[in-house]
C-alpha positions as a printed NumPy array, in Angstrom:
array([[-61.761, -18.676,  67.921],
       [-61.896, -16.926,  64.583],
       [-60.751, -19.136,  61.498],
       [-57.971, -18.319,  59.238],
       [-59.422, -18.529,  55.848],
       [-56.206, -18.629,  54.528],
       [-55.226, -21.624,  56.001],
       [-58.706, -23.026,  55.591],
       [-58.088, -23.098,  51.519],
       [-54.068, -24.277,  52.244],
       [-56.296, -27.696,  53.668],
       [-58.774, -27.768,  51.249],
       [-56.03 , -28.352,  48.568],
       [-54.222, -30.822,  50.331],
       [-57.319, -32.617,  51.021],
       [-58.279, -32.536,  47.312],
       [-54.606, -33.648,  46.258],
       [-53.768, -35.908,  49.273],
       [-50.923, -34.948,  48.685],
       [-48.486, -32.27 ,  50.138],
       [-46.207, -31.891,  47.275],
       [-48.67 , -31.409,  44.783],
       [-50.978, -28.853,  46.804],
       [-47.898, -26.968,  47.55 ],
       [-47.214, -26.693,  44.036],
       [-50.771, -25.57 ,  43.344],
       [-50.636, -23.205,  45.875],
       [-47.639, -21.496,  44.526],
       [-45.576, -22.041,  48.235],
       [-42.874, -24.616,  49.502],
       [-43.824, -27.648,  51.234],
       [-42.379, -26.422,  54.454],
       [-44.308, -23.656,  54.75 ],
       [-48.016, -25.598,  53.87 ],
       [-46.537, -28.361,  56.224],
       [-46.363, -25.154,  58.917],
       [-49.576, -23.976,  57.992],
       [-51.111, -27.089,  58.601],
       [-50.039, -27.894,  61.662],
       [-51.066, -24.187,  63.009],
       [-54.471, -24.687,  61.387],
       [-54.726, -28.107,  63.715],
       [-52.987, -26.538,  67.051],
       [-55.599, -23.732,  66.348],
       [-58.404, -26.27 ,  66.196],
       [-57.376, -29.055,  68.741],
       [-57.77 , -31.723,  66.073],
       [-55.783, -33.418,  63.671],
       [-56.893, -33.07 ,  60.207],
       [-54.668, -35.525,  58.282],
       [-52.63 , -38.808,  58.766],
       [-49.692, -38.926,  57.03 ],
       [-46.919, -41.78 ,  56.257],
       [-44.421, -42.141,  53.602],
       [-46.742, -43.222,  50.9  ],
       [-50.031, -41.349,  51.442],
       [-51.837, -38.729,  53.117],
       [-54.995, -39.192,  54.256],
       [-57.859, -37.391,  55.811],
       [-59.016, -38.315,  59.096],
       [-62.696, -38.276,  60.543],
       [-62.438, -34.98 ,  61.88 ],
       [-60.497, -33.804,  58.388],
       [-63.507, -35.414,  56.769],
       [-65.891, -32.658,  58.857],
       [-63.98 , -30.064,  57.798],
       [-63.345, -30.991,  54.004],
       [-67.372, -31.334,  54.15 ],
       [-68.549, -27.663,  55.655],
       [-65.238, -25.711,  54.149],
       [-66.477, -25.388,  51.031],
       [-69.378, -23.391,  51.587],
       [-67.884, -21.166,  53.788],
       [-64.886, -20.399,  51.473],
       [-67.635, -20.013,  48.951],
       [-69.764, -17.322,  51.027],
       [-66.316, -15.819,  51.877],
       [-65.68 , -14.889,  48.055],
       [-69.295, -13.888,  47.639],
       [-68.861, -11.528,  50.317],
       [-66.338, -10.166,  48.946],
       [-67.424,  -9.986,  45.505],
       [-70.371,  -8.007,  46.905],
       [-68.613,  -5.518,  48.642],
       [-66.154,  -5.184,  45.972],
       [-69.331,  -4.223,  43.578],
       [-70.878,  -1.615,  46.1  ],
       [-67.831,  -0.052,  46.824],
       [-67.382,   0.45 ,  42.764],
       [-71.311,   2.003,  42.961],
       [-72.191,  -0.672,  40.338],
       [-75.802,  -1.454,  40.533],
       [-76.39 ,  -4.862,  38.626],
       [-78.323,  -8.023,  39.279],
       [-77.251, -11.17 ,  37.57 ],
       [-79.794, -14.25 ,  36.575],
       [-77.776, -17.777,  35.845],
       [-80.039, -19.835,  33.792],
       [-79.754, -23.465,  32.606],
       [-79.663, -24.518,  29.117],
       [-82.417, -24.36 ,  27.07 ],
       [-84.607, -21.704,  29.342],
       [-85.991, -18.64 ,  28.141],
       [-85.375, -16.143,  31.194],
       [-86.127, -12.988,  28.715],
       [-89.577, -11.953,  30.306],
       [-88.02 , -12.028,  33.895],
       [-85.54 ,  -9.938,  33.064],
       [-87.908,  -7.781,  31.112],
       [-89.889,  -7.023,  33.629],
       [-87.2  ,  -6.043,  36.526],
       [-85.491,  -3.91 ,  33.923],
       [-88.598,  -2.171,  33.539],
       [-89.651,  -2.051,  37.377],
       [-86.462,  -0.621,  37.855],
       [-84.475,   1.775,  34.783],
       [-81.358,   2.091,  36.697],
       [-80.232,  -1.317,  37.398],
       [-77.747,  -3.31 ,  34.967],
       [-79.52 ,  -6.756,  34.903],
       [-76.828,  -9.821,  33.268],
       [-77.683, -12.946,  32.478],
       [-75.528, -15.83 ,  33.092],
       [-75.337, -19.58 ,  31.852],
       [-74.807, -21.92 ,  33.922],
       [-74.452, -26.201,  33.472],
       [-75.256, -29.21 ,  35.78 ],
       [-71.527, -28.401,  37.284],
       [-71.662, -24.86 ,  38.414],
       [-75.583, -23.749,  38.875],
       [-75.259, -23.834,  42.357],
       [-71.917, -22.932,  42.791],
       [-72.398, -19.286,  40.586],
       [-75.007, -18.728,  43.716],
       [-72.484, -19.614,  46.606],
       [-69.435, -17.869,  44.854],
       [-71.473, -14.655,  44.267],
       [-71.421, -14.609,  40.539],
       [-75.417, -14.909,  40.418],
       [-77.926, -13.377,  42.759],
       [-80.596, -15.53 ,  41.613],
       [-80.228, -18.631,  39.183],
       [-82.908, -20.955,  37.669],
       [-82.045, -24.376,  38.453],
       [-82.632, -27.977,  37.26 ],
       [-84.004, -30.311,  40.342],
       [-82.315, -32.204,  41.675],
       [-79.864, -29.788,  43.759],
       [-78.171, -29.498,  46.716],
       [-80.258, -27.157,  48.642],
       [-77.924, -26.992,  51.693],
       [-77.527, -22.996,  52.678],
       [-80.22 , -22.011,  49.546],
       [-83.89 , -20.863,  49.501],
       [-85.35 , -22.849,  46.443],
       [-89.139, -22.271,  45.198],
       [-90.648, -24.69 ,  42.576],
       [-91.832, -23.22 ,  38.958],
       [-92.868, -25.655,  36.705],
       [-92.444, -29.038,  35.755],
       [-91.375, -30.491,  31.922],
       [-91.215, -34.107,  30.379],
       [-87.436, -35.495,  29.759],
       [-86.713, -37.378,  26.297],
       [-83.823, -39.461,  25.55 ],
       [-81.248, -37.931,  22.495],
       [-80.525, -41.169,  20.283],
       [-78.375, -40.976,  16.868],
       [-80.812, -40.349,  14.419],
       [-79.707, -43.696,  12.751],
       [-80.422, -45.634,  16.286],
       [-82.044, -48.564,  16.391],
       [-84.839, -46.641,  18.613],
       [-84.75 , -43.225,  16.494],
       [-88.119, -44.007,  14.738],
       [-90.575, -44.421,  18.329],
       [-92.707, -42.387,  19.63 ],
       [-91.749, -43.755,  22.952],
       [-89.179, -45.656,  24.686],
       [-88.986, -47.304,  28.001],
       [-85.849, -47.576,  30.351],
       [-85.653, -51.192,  29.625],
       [-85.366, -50.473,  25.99 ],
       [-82.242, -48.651,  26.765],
       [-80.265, -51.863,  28.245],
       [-76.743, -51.649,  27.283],
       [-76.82 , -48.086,  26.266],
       [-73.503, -46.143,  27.11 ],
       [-74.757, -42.853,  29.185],
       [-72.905, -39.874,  28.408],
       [-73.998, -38.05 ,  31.681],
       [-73.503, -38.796,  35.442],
       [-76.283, -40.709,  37.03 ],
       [-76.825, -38.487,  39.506],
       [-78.592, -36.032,  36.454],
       [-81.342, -39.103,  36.015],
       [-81.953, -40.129,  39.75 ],
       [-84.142, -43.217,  38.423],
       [-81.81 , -44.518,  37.115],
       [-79.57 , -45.192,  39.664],
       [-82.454, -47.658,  41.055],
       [-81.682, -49.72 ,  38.115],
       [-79.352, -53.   ,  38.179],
       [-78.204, -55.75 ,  35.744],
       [-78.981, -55.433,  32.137],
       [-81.678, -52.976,  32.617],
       [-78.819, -49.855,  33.67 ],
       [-77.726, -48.263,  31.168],
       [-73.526, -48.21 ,  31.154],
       [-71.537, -44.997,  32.558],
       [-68.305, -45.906,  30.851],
       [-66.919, -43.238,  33.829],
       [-63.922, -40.595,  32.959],
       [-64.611, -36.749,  32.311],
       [-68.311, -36.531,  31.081],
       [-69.108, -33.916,  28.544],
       [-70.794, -31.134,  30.433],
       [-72.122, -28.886,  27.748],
       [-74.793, -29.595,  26.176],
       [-73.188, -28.815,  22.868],
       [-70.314, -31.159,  23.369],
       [-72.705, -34.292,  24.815],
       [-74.7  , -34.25 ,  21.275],
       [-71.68 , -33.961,  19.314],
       [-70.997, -37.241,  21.088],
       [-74.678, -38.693,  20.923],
       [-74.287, -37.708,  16.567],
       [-70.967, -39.787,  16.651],
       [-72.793, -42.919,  17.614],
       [-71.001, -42.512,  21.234],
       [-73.859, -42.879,  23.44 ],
       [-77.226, -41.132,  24.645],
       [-78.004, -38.54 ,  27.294],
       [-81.222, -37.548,  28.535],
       [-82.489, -34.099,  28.762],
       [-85.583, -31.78 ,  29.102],
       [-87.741, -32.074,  26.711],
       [-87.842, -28.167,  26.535],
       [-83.583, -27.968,  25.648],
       [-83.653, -30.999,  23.846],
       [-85.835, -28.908,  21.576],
       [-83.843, -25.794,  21.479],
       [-80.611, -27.289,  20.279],
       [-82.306, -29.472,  17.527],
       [-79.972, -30.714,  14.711],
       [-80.732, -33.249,  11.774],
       [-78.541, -35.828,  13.301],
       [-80.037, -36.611,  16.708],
       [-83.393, -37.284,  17.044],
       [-85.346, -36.758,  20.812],
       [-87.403, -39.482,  21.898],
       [-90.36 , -39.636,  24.878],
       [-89.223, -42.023,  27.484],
       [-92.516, -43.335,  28.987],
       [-91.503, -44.958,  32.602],
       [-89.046, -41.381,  33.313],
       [-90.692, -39.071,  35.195],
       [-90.756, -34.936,  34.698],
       [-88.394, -32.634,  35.27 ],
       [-88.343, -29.765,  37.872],
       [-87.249, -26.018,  36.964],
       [-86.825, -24.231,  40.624],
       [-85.476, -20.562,  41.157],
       [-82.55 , -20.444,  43.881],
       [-80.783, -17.771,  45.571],
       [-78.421, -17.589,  48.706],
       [-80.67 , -18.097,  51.865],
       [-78.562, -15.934,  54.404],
       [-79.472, -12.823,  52.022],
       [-82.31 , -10.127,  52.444],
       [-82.484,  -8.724,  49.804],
       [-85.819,  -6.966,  48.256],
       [-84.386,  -7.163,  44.929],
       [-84.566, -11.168,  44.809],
       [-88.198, -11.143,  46.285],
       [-89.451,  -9.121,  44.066],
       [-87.76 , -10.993,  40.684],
       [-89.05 , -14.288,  42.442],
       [-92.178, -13.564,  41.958],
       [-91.759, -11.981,  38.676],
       [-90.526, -15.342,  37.804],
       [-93.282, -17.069,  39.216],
       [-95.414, -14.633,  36.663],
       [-93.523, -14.662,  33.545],
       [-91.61 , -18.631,  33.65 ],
       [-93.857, -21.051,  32.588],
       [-93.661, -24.929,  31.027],
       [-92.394, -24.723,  27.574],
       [-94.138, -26.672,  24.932],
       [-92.209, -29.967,  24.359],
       [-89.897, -30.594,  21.944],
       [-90.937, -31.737,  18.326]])
C-alpha cells in the first residue's frame, strides 16, 4: 500500500495539536473534512491512530509509531522535492549549514576552487534546526554540534573543543580561571539540558535550575539574557570567543568535558559531491584556539 502524504501531514497536525479544531484551523480545511481524512488514513492502514472523547484527543500506541517515523519521511519527501525542483531549474549549488561560531571559509574555498561552476551557500544553522536543514533539503552537508540525532544521517567526527560557562561579568564567579559544576548550584540555565548531557546526571542542589518556557535559541539573544543578570549558558569555548562583549565574561568549567564538531549529511544520498567536501573538511576544519 502506498501512503498518502497528504493525509500523513493532516495526522501529524492533529497529533501535535490534539486537537481537531485547532489542526483544522492550521490546516486551512473544515473539521469535517480532516475528521474524513483521518478516518481514510486509518481504514487505509488497519489501525486506529487516535482516541477521541468529548474533552480530548489522544494518540494511541499505534498513533504513537506513526507520530515517531512520520517526521522523517515527510522531511525526505520535501527534500526530494526540493532537489528535483533545483535540477529541473539547471541550478548547480551546494549548500554548507554551519553552527555558530565555526569558520567553514577554507571548506568552501577549496570546493569552489575544485570546481568553478558550482554556486556553493553557506547556511547557519542553531541547536533547533541543524539537523532538520539536512532532512528538509535546505543543506547538503552541515557541520554539527554532538550530541545529535543520527537516525537516517552519515556523521564523521572532526575535532574536539573545551566548553566554558558565560557568567555576567559582575558574577560572583566572573573573576576564576575555573569553575566546577558544583560551583554553579542554583544557577538558572538559559539552555535545554539536553545541550549539556552531564548535566542531566546531576540532582539536588548541585543541578543547575531550567526555569522551563521558550529558551532563547540564538546565541545572540541567550547573552543578551546572561548580560541582564538572567542566567548562564554554556557554550564552546571556540563561539564563546567569537561573540565576545565587555559584559559577559567566559569561564573554564573544569569537571565538563569537550565538545564534538561532526560533519553530517543525508545517508540515503550518493552523491560524489559530499565525499569529496568531507574530506576537504577533514583537511581544512580544525580545533580553534580557545577563547580568551
Amino acid at each position: 500500500m502506498d501512503l498518502d502524504l497528504r493525509k500523513i501531514r493532516y495526522f501529524m497536525a492533529v497529533a501535535d495539536e490534539l486537537n481537531f479544531g485547532r489542526a483544522a484551523q492550521e490546516l486551512h480545511i473544515a473539521q469535517p473534512v480532516l475528521s474524513r481524512q483521518i478516518r481514510a488514513l486509518e481504514s487505509e492502514l488497519g489501525v486506529q491512530l487516535f482516541v477521541r472523547d468529548r474533552r480530548r484527543t489522544e494518540l494511541t500506541p499505534a498513533g504513537e509509531a506513526l507520530y515517531a517515523d512520520a517526521g522523517p519521511v515527510l522531511a525526505g519527501a520535501e527534500a526530494l522535492r526540493r532537489r528535483v525542483g533545483r535540477a529541473s531549474r539547471g541550478t548547480d549549488v551546494f549548500t554548507v549549514g554551519f553552527m555558530p561560531g565555526l569558520i567553514v571559509t577554507g571548506a568552501v574555498r577549496a570546493l569552489t576552487a575544485a570546481h568553478p561552476r558550482l554556486r556553493v551557500e553557506v547556511l547557519r544553522t542553531s541547536w533547533a534546526d541543524q539537523v532538520e536543514v539536512l532532512l528538509d533539503g535546505r543543506a547538503d552537508v552541515s557541520f554539527v554540534r554532538l550530541p545529535v540525532d543520527q537516525r537516517g544521517l552519515k556523521v564523521t567526527t572532526l575535532f574536539e573543543e573545551p566548553r566554558v560557562v558565560v557568567l555576567p561579568s559582575g558574577h560572583r564567579l566572573a573573576s576564576k580561571e575555573e569553575v566546577h559544576l558544583s560551583d554553579l548550584a542554583g544557577e538558572t540555565l538559559l539552555q535545554p539540558h539536553k545541550a549539556v548531557p552531564e548535566w542531566q546526571a546531576l540532582t539536588g542542589d548541585t543541578a543547575p535550575r531550567d526555569e522551563g518556557g521558550p529558551a532563547p535559541l540564538a546565541v545572540e539573544e541567550k547573552l543578551e539574557h546572561v548580560a541582564s543578570g538572567s542566567g548562564i549558558v554554556v557554550l564552546p569555548a571556540s563561539t564563546a570567543g567569537f561573540y565576545q562583549r565587555p559584559d559577559v565574561v567566559a569561564v573554564s568549567i573544569a569537571d565538563l568535558g569537550p565538545t564534538r564538531v561532526a560533519l553530517a549529511w543525508d545517508a540515503t544520498r550518493r552523491s560524489r559531491l559530499i565525499s569529496e567536501f568531507a574530506a576537504l573538511a577533514a583537511v581544512h576544519l580544525s580545533s580553534p584556539r580557545p577563547a580568551g
